[in-house]
Coordinates of C-alpha atoms and ligand atoms in Angstrom, one line a residue:
M1 CA 22.7 2.3 -15.7
G2 CA 22.8 2.2 -11.9
S3 CA 25.6 1.1 -9.6
K4 CA 26.3 -2.5 -9.0
P5 CA 24.3 -4.2 -6.1
P6 CA 26.2 -5.1 -2.9
D7 CA 27.9 -8.5 -3.3
R8 CA 27.1 -10.4 -0.2
T9 CA 23.9 -12.3 -0.5
F10 CA 21.2 -13.9 1.7
F11 CA 19.6 -16.9 0.0
G12 CA 20.6 -15.4 -3.3
Q13 CA 19.1 -12.0 -2.5
P14 CA 21.0 -8.8 -1.5
R15 CA 21.9 -8.7 2.2
G16 CA 20.1 -5.4 2.7
L17 CA 16.7 -7.1 2.1
V18 CA 16.9 -8.8 5.5
G19 CA 16.8 -5.5 7.4
L20 CA 14.2 -4.0 5.2
F21 CA 12.0 -7.1 5.6
F22 CA 12.1 -7.0 9.4
A23 CA 11.9 -3.2 9.7
E24 CA 8.8 -3.1 7.5
A25 CA 7.3 -6.1 9.2
W26 CA 7.5 -4.2 12.6
E27 CA 6.2 -1.0 11.1
R28 CA 3.2 -2.9 9.6
F29 CA 2.7 -4.7 13.0
S30 CA 2.4 -1.2 14.7
Y31 CA 0.1 0.1 12.0
Y32 CA -2.3 -2.8 11.7
G33 CA -2.2 -3.4 15.4
M34 CA -3.3 0.1 16.0
R35 CA -6.0 -0.2 13.3
A36 CA -7.3 -3.3 14.8
L37 CA -7.9 -1.6 18.1
L38 CA -8.9 1.9 16.9
L39 CA -12.6 1.4 16.3
F40 CA -13.2 -0.3 19.6
Y41 CA -11.3 2.4 21.4
M42 CA -13.1 5.2 19.7
T43 CA -16.5 3.8 20.1
D44 CA -16.3 2.3 23.6
R45 CA -18.0 4.1 26.5
I46 CA -15.9 6.7 28.3
L47 CA -16.6 4.8 31.5
D48 CA -15.0 1.7 30.1
G49 CA -12.0 3.6 28.9
G50 CA -13.1 4.4 25.3
L51 CA -13.8 7.8 23.7
G52 CA -17.6 7.3 23.3
I53 CA -17.7 8.4 19.6
D54 CA -20.7 7.1 17.7
S55 CA -19.9 4.2 15.5
G56 CA -20.8 5.8 12.1
S57 CA -18.6 8.8 12.7
A58 CA -15.8 6.6 14.0
K59 CA -15.9 4.4 10.9
S60 CA -15.8 7.4 8.6
M61 CA -12.9 8.9 10.5
I62 CA -10.9 5.6 10.3
A63 CA -11.5 5.3 6.5
V64 CA -10.5 8.9 5.9
Y65 CA -7.5 8.5 8.1
G66 CA -6.4 5.4 6.2
S67 CA -6.8 7.0 2.8
A68 CA -5.0 10.2 3.9
T69 CA -2.1 8.0 5.2
Y70 CA -1.4 6.5 1.8
M71 CA -2.0 9.8 0.0
A72 CA 0.6 11.3 2.3
A73 CA 3.1 8.9 0.6
I74 CA 3.2 11.3 -2.4
L75 CA 4.3 14.2 -0.2
G76 CA 6.7 11.9 1.7
G77 CA 8.1 10.8 -1.7
W78 CA 8.7 14.4 -2.7
I79 CA 10.5 15.2 0.6
S80 CA 12.7 12.2 0.1
D81 CA 13.5 12.8 -3.7
R82 CA 14.1 16.5 -3.1
V83 CA 15.4 17.1 0.4
L84 CA 16.1 14.1 2.7
G85 CA 16.9 11.1 0.6
D86 CA 15.3 7.6 1.4
R87 CA 17.4 6.6 4.3
R88 CA 16.9 9.8 6.4
A89 CA 13.2 10.0 5.3
T90 CA 12.6 6.4 6.5
L91 CA 14.3 7.1 9.9
T92 CA 12.3 10.4 10.4
G93 CA 9.1 8.7 9.4
G94 CA 9.7 5.8 11.8
V95 CA 10.3 8.2 14.7
L96 CA 7.1 10.1 13.8
I97 CA 5.1 6.9 13.8
M98 CA 6.5 5.8 17.1
C99 CA 5.5 9.2 18.6
G100 CA 2.1 8.7 17.2
H101 CA 1.7 5.4 19.0
I102 CA 3.1 6.9 22.2
C103 CA 0.4 9.6 22.0
L104 CA -2.3 6.8 22.0
A105 CA -0.4 4.9 24.8
I106 CA -0.9 7.8 27.1
P107 CA -4.6 8.1 28.3
A108 CA -5.2 11.6 27.2
G109 CA -8.5 11.5 25.2
A110 CA -9.5 12.8 21.8
G111 CA -6.8 15.4 21.7
A112 CA -4.1 12.7 21.8
L113 CA -6.0 10.6 19.2
F114 CA -5.9 13.6 16.7
A115 CA -2.2 14.3 17.5
S116 CA -1.4 10.5 16.9
M117 CA -3.3 10.5 13.6
I118 CA -1.2 13.4 12.3
F119 CA 2.1 11.8 13.5
I120 CA 1.2 8.4 12.0
A121 CA -0.2 9.7 8.7
G122 CA 2.9 12.0 8.2
G123 CA 5.3 9.4 9.4
T124 CA 3.9 6.6 7.2
G125 CA 3.9 9.0 4.3
L126 CA 7.5 9.4 4.8
L127 CA 8.4 5.8 5.7
K128 CA 6.4 3.6 3.5
P129 CA 7.5 4.9 0.0
T130 CA 11.1 5.4 1.0
I131 CA 11.6 1.9 2.5
S132 CA 10.0 0.3 -0.6
S133 CA 12.2 2.4 -2.8
S134 CA 15.3 1.3 -0.9
V135 CA 14.4 -2.3 -1.7
G136 CA 14.4 -1.3 -5.4
D137 CA 17.8 0.3 -5.0
L138 CA 19.3 -3.0 -3.9
Y139 CA 19.0 -4.2 -7.5
A140 CA 20.8 -3.0 -10.7
A141 CA 18.4 -1.9 -13.5
D142 CA 18.2 -5.4 -15.2
D143 CA 18.7 -7.6 -12.2
P144 CA 16.3 -10.6 -12.7
R145 CA 15.9 -11.0 -8.9
R146 CA 13.9 -7.9 -8.5
D147 CA 10.3 -9.4 -8.6
S148 CA 11.1 -12.2 -6.3
G149 CA 13.0 -9.9 -3.9
F150 CA 9.8 -7.7 -3.7
S151 CA 7.7 -10.9 -3.1
I152 CA 9.9 -11.7 -0.1
Y153 CA 9.7 -8.1 1.2
Y154 CA 5.9 -8.2 0.8
M155 CA 5.8 -11.3 2.9
G156 CA 7.3 -9.2 5.7
I157 CA 4.3 -6.9 5.5
S158 CA 2.0 -9.9 6.0
V159 CA 4.0 -11.3 8.8
G160 CA 3.5 -8.0 10.6
A161 CA -0.2 -7.7 9.6
V162 CA -1.1 -11.2 10.7
A163 CA 0.6 -10.9 14.1
A164 CA -0.7 -7.4 15.0
P165 CA -4.4 -7.9 15.7
L166 CA -3.6 -11.0 17.7
V167 CA -1.1 -9.3 20.0
V168 CA -2.1 -5.5 20.0
G169 CA -5.8 -6.2 19.6
T170 CA -6.0 -8.9 22.2
V171 CA -4.0 -7.0 24.8
G172 CA -5.9 -3.7 24.0
Q173 CA -9.3 -5.3 24.3
E174 CA -8.8 -7.7 27.1
Y175 CA -6.6 -5.5 29.4
D176 CA -6.2 -1.9 28.5
Y177 CA -6.4 0.1 25.3
H178 CA -3.4 2.2 26.1
L179 CA -1.3 -0.9 26.9
G180 CA -2.3 -2.2 23.5
F181 CA -1.2 1.1 21.7
G182 CA 2.0 0.9 23.9
I183 CA 2.9 -2.4 22.3
A184 CA 2.5 -0.9 18.9
A185 CA 4.9 1.8 19.9
V186 CA 7.3 -0.8 21.1
G187 CA 6.9 -2.6 17.8
M188 CA 7.9 0.5 15.8
A189 CA 10.8 1.1 18.1
L190 CA 12.0 -2.4 17.3
G191 CA 11.6 -1.7 13.6
L192 CA 13.7 1.4 13.9
L193 CA 16.4 -0.5 15.8
V194 CA 16.5 -3.2 13.1
Y195 CA 16.7 -0.5 10.4
V196 CA 19.5 1.5 12.2
R197 CA 21.5 -1.7 12.7
S198 CA 21.2 -2.9 9.1
Q199 CA 21.3 0.3 7.1
H200 CA 25.0 -0.2 6.1
H201 CA 23.8 -2.9 3.8
L202 CA 21.7 -0.6 1.8
S203 CA 22.7 0.8 -1.6
P204 CA 24.4 4.2 -1.4
R205 CA 21.6 5.4 -3.7
S206 CA 19.3 5.4 -0.7
S207 CA 21.3 7.9 1.1
A208 CA 21.0 11.0 -1.1
P209 CA 18.0 12.9 -2.5
K210 CA 17.6 11.8 -6.1
N211 CA 16.8 15.2 -7.4
P212 CA 18.0 17.7 -4.8
L213 CA 16.0 20.9 -4.4
R214 CA 17.8 24.1 -5.1
L215 CA 15.9 27.0 -3.9
S216 CA 16.8 28.9 -7.0
D217 CA 15.0 26.1 -9.0
A218 CA 11.4 27.2 -8.1
P219 CA 10.3 30.7 -8.7
R220 CA 9.3 32.1 -5.3
S221 CA 5.9 33.2 -6.6
R222 CA 5.1 29.6 -7.5
V223 CA 6.1 28.4 -4.0
I224 CA 3.9 31.0 -2.4
T225 CA 0.9 30.3 -4.6
V226 CA 1.1 26.5 -4.1
S227 CA 1.5 26.9 -0.3
A228 CA -1.3 29.4 -0.1
G229 CA -3.6 27.3 -2.1
V230 CA -2.9 24.2 0.0
A231 CA -3.4 26.3 3.2
A232 CA -6.6 27.8 1.9
L233 CA -8.0 24.3 1.0
I234 CA -7.2 22.8 4.4
G235 CA -8.7 26.0 6.1
A236 CA -11.9 25.7 4.0
V237 CA -12.3 22.0 4.9
A238 CA -11.6 22.6 8.6
I239 CA -14.3 25.4 8.6
A240 CA -16.7 23.2 6.7
V241 CA -16.3 20.4 9.2
A242 CA -16.4 22.7 12.4
T243 CA -19.6 24.3 11.2
G244 CA -21.2 21.1 10.3
V245 CA -21.5 21.9 6.6
L246 CA -19.4 18.9 5.9
D247 CA -20.7 15.8 7.8
A248 CA -19.2 12.4 8.1
G249 CA -20.8 11.3 4.7
G250 CA -19.6 14.5 3.0
I251 CA -16.0 13.9 4.3
V252 CA -16.1 10.3 2.8
D253 CA -17.2 11.8 -0.6
L254 CA -14.5 14.4 -0.5
I255 CA -11.8 11.9 0.3
S256 CA -13.1 9.7 -2.6
V257 CA -12.8 12.6 -5.0
V258 CA -9.3 13.8 -3.8
A259 CA -8.0 10.1 -3.8
I260 CA -8.9 9.9 -7.5
A261 CA -7.9 13.5 -8.5
L262 CA -4.5 13.3 -6.8
P263 CA -2.9 10.5 -9.0
I264 CA -4.4 12.1 -12.1
A265 CA -2.8 15.5 -11.2
Y266 CA 0.5 13.8 -10.3
F267 CA 0.8 11.8 -13.6
T268 CA 0.2 15.1 -15.3
V269 CA 3.0 16.7 -13.4
M270 CA 5.4 13.8 -14.1
L271 CA 4.6 13.7 -17.9
R272 CA 5.1 17.4 -18.3
S273 CA 8.1 17.9 -16.2
K274 CA 11.3 19.0 -18.0
R275 CA 13.2 16.5 -15.8
T276 CA 11.4 13.5 -17.4
T277 CA 13.2 12.3 -20.5
A278 CA 11.4 11.1 -23.6
A279 CA 12.0 7.5 -22.9
E280 CA 10.9 7.9 -19.2
R281 CA 7.8 9.6 -20.5
A282 CA 7.0 6.6 -22.7
R283 CA 7.4 4.3 -19.6
V284 CA 5.1 6.5 -17.5
R285 CA 2.5 6.3 -20.2
G286 CA 2.8 2.5 -20.3
Y287 CA 2.6 2.5 -16.4
I288 CA -0.8 4.3 -16.4
P289 CA -3.1 1.4 -17.6
M290 CA -1.3 -0.8 -14.9
F291 CA -2.0 1.8 -12.2
V292 CA -5.7 1.8 -13.3
A293 CA -5.7 -2.0 -12.9
A294 CA -4.2 -1.6 -9.5
V295 CA -6.9 0.9 -8.4
A296 CA -9.5 -1.6 -9.5
F297 CA -7.7 -4.5 -7.7
W298 CA -7.5 -2.5 -4.4
C299 CA -11.1 -1.6 -4.7
I300 CA -11.9 -5.2 -4.4
Q301 CA -9.2 -6.5 -2.1
E302 CA -9.7 -3.7 0.5
Q303 CA -13.4 -4.5 0.7
G304 CA -12.2 -7.5 2.7
A305 CA -12.4 -5.1 5.6
T306 CA -15.8 -3.8 4.8
V307 CA -18.2 -5.8 2.7
I308 CA -16.6 -9.1 3.2
A309 CA -16.4 -8.5 7.0
Q310 CA -20.1 -7.6 7.0
Y311 CA -20.8 -10.8 4.9
A312 CA -19.0 -12.9 7.4
D313 CA -21.0 -11.3 10.2
E314 CA -24.4 -11.3 8.7
S315 CA -24.6 -14.1 6.1
T316 CA -22.1 -16.8 7.4
D317 CA -22.8 -19.8 9.6
L318 CA -20.2 -19.0 12.2
D319 CA -21.0 -22.1 14.2
A320 CA -20.4 -24.4 11.3
F321 CA -17.5 -26.2 12.9
G322 CA -19.1 -26.7 16.3
F323 CA -17.7 -23.6 18.0
A324 CA -18.3 -19.8 17.4
I325 CA -15.8 -18.5 15.0
P326 CA -15.2 -14.8 15.6
A327 CA -16.1 -12.9 12.4
S328 CA -12.8 -10.9 12.7
W329 CA -10.7 -14.0 12.1
F330 CA -11.5 -13.8 8.4
Q331 CA -9.3 -10.7 8.3
S332 CA -6.2 -12.8 8.9
V333 CA -6.9 -15.4 6.1
G334 CA -5.3 -13.4 3.4
S335 CA -2.1 -12.7 5.2
L336 CA -1.8 -16.3 6.3
V337 CA -2.2 -17.6 2.7
L338 CA 0.3 -15.0 1.4
I339 CA 2.9 -16.2 3.9
V340 CA 2.4 -19.8 3.0
L341 CA 2.6 -19.2 -0.8
T342 CA 5.4 -16.6 -1.0
P343 CA 8.3 -19.0 -1.2
A344 CA 6.6 -20.7 -4.1
F345 CA 5.9 -17.4 -5.8
A346 CA 9.4 -16.1 -5.2
V347 CA 10.8 -19.2 -6.9
M348 CA 8.3 -19.0 -9.7
W349 CA 9.2 -15.4 -10.5
L350 CA 12.8 -16.2 -10.5
R351 CA 12.4 -19.1 -12.9
F352 CA 10.2 -17.1 -15.1
D353 CA 12.4 -14.0 -15.2
R354 CA 15.5 -16.1 -16.0
S355 CA 13.7 -17.9 -18.8
R356 CA 12.9 -16.4 -22.2
R357 CA 9.1 -16.9 -21.7
A358 CA 8.8 -14.4 -18.9
P359 CA 5.3 -12.8 -18.7
S360 CA 5.5 -9.0 -18.7
T361 CA 4.5 -6.9 -15.8
A362 CA 1.2 -6.0 -17.5
H363 CA 0.4 -9.6 -18.0
K364 CA 1.0 -10.3 -14.3
F365 CA -1.3 -7.4 -13.4
A366 CA -4.0 -8.6 -15.8
V367 CA -3.8 -12.1 -14.2
G368 CA -4.0 -10.6 -10.7
L369 CA -7.0 -8.5 -11.4
A370 CA -8.8 -11.3 -13.2
I371 CA -8.2 -13.5 -10.1
A372 CA -9.6 -10.7 -7.8
G373 CA -12.7 -10.7 -10.1
L374 CA -13.0 -14.5 -9.8
S375 CA -12.9 -14.3 -6.0
Y376 CA -16.0 -12.2 -6.2
L377 CA -17.7 -14.4 -8.9
L378 CA -17.1 -17.3 -6.6
L379 CA -19.2 -15.7 -3.9
V380 CA -22.2 -15.4 -6.3
V381 CA -22.8 -19.1 -5.7
P382 CA -23.4 -19.1 -2.0
A383 CA -24.9 -15.5 -2.0
Q384 CA -27.7 -16.7 -4.2
H385 CA -29.1 -18.9 -1.5
P386 CA -30.8 -17.2 1.4
G387 CA -29.6 -18.4 4.8
A388 CA -26.2 -18.7 6.3
T389 CA -23.3 -19.7 4.1
N390 CA -20.6 -22.2 5.0
P391 CA -17.6 -20.2 6.0
L392 CA -15.3 -22.2 3.6
W393 CA -16.8 -20.2 0.8
L394 CA -15.4 -17.0 2.3
V395 CA -12.1 -18.6 3.2
G396 CA -11.9 -19.8 -0.5
S397 CA -12.6 -16.4 -1.9
L398 CA -10.2 -14.7 0.4
A399 CA -7.5 -17.3 -0.6
V400 CA -8.2 -16.6 -4.3
V401 CA -8.0 -12.8 -3.9
T402 CA -4.7 -13.2 -2.1
V403 CA -3.2 -15.3 -5.1
G404 CA -4.2 -12.2 -7.2
E405 CA -2.5 -9.9 -4.8
M406 CA 0.7 -11.8 -5.1
C407 CA 0.6 -11.4 -8.9
L408 CA -0.1 -7.7 -8.6
S409 CA 1.1 -6.0 -5.4
P410 CA 4.7 -7.1 -5.1
I411 CA 5.1 -6.9 -8.9
G412 CA 3.7 -3.3 -8.8
L413 CA 6.3 -2.3 -6.2
S414 CA 9.0 -3.8 -8.2
A415 CA 7.8 -2.3 -11.5
T416 CA 7.4 1.1 -9.9
T417 CA 11.2 1.1 -8.9
R418 CA 12.0 0.1 -12.4
L419 CA 9.9 2.4 -14.4
A420 CA 10.0 5.5 -12.3
P421 CA 11.6 8.6 -13.9
A422 CA 14.9 9.2 -12.1
A423 CA 14.0 12.6 -10.9
F424 CA 10.8 11.2 -9.3
A425 CA 12.0 7.9 -8.0
T426 CA 10.4 7.8 -4.6
Q427 CA 7.5 10.0 -5.5
T428 CA 6.5 7.4 -8.1
M429 CA 6.5 5.0 -5.2
G430 CA 4.2 7.4 -3.3
L431 CA 2.0 7.5 -6.3
W432 CA 1.9 3.7 -6.4
L433 CA 0.7 3.6 -2.7
S434 CA -1.9 6.1 -3.7
S435 CA -3.4 3.5 -6.0
N436 CA -4.6 1.9 -2.8
A437 CA -6.1 5.1 -1.5
A438 CA -7.9 5.6 -4.8
G439 CA -9.2 2.0 -4.8
Q440 CA -10.5 2.5 -1.3
G441 CA -12.0 5.9 -2.3
I442 CA -14.0 4.2 -5.0
G443 CA -14.8 1.3 -2.8
A444 CA -16.2 3.7 -0.1
Q445 CA -18.8 4.8 -2.8
L446 CA -19.5 1.3 -4.1
V447 CA -20.1 -0.3 -0.6
K448 CA -23.2 1.9 -0.2
F449 CA -24.9 -0.4 -2.8
Y450 CA -24.2 -3.5 -0.8
D451 CA -26.9 -5.1 1.1
A452 CA -27.3 -8.7 2.3
G453 CA -30.4 -9.2 0.2
S454 CA -28.8 -8.5 -3.2
A455 CA -25.3 -9.6 -2.4
A456 CA -25.2 -12.0 -5.4
V457 CA -25.8 -9.0 -7.8
Y458 CA -23.2 -7.0 -6.0
F459 CA -20.5 -9.6 -6.2
G460 CA -21.4 -10.6 -9.7
L461 CA -21.3 -7.2 -11.2
L462 CA -18.1 -6.2 -9.5
G463 CA -16.4 -9.4 -10.2
L464 CA -17.4 -9.3 -13.9
G465 CA -16.2 -5.7 -14.1
A466 CA -12.8 -6.6 -12.8
V467 CA -12.5 -9.6 -15.3
V468 CA -13.5 -7.3 -18.2
L469 CA -10.9 -4.7 -17.2
A470 CA -8.3 -7.4 -16.8
G471 CA -9.1 -8.7 -20.4
I472 CA -8.5 -5.2 -21.8
L473 CA -5.2 -5.0 -19.9
F474 CA -4.2 -8.4 -21.3
A475 CA -5.0 -7.3 -24.8
I476 CA -2.9 -4.2 -24.6
A477 CA -0.1 -5.7 -22.5
P478 CA 2.2 -6.1 -25.7
L479 CA 1.9 -2.4 -26.3
I480 CA 2.8 -1.6 -22.8
R481 CA 5.8 -3.8 -22.8
R482 CA 7.1 -1.9 -25.9
Q483 CA 6.7 1.4 -24.1
A484 CA 8.3 0.0 -20.9
E485 CA 11.3 -1.3 -22.9
R486 CA 12.1 1.9 -24.8
R487 CA 15.6 2.9 -24.1
E488 CA 16.9 6.4 -24.0
S489 CA 18.1 8.0 -27.2
T490 CA 21.5 9.4 -27.0
E491 CA 20.7 12.9 -25.7
D492 CA 18.1 11.6 -23.3
A493 CA 20.6 9.1 -21.9
S494 CA 23.1 11.8 -21.1
L495 CA 20.5 13.9 -19.5
A496 CA 19.3 11.0 -17.4
G497 CA 22.8 10.0 -16.6
A498 CA 23.5 13.5 -15.2
Q499 CA 20.6 13.1 -12.9
R500 CA 21.3 9.7 -11.7
Ligands
LIG601 N1 -1.0 -4.9 2.7 C1 -0.6 -3.8 1.9 C2 0.4 -3.0 2.8 O1 0.2 -2.7 3.9 C3 -1.6 -2.9 1.5 C4 -1.2 -1.8 0.6 C5 -0.9 -2.0 -0.7 C6 -1.0 -0.5 1.0 C7 -0.6 -1.0 -1.6 C8 -0.6 0.5 0.2 C9 -0.4 0.3 -1.1 O2 1.5 -2.7 2.4

């Protein structure tokens, strides 16, 4: 299976990993930098350089935008698998993202904001699944370095995420919003530069579409029906928004529903496709419970930006150390912990995977989800007492959930590249990214139940739910491993070989 990985290495990892690490770090820098500034820019008074949008609508728009960005990854994956191939899709996506930040760098009001959202959601949809898929292509099918390689790659994401609010956010808020967004554009440009200069280290598999589209493949009537259906849906939503039938709350509900329905529909398509072999189908079935666990995990982890941010603001003693800690600082705790712990995790996965006692992917997921549950259960202790909590409780909880993230998120990327049906390689990566959109979609509904008075109940129930789900996954992990390890029977193998 698969061609040999390139020979030259970097600290034991394929050379191509270095370029992908820095390109993705800069892309995330531009994305998270822009997001750190967006709410302030949208809600600030027009006189002060903002757009004067009310805070409720702005928050809903930002949530919908974030969710749509990760859902777009499925479409981006499709374009890569069938038309462009990963390398060209990453480049195109990077250019679109840069255009999006440039739109915001020009002081041109709400029109420029909407244009930038389209550029950035579309561009990220193209870039994020394809760049992650290219990491997977650096490794042969049975290469034991895959999980630790993805852990290192994931650290790049956190390097970008932690630096962004400090640089883009500070410049944007202290000097000028558009200057801040301009820095995000420069960041993406640097990412593109790194990518272009290092792309010769990528696997040749990243250059061609994995399942090229031949127009004769799809009956024209089906193409017309699908396009008309999508256009009608977008039109209907646009009219509902314009006429006020669908208000901000309605849009959030709609996104929640779509974010859950989309992966279900996509799994169905993949399982039914003629291009999926019997063994691949078994692997997809084994992947589904892990996907569900990932949705639950993101549902908790992404509340770091909503419920936990609110808890930091309302229920934490921010003067505990003799100076006023800005509540926004808690947003960086996770990324910092991740950067510090990654080397240890990368070594640990390597050791594990070279030993005979390696835990399976499902086991790692179950542990990750259980740890996320524990991070919430930990908060039950301070939340029971009225009055301001010592900030160390929050820091501890955020550190714990990050350890869970390291067991689940890089491993999920790695497993996705290993378990994806060949014809759907990058689309499966898009699907993986949509687990985050689905988690946030469910989270958007759950957060409505949070209030400072009953915080202990909220954290307790969600934490317990996560631990129980993790227990179930742990119990069925041996079954999943058997599905994942199913090899092709002879006729499947020749079909798969022809596609690869
Ligand atoms: N921090 C992660 C990232 O930006 C969050 C994420 C996880 C996003 C999974 C999408 C899917 O990559």
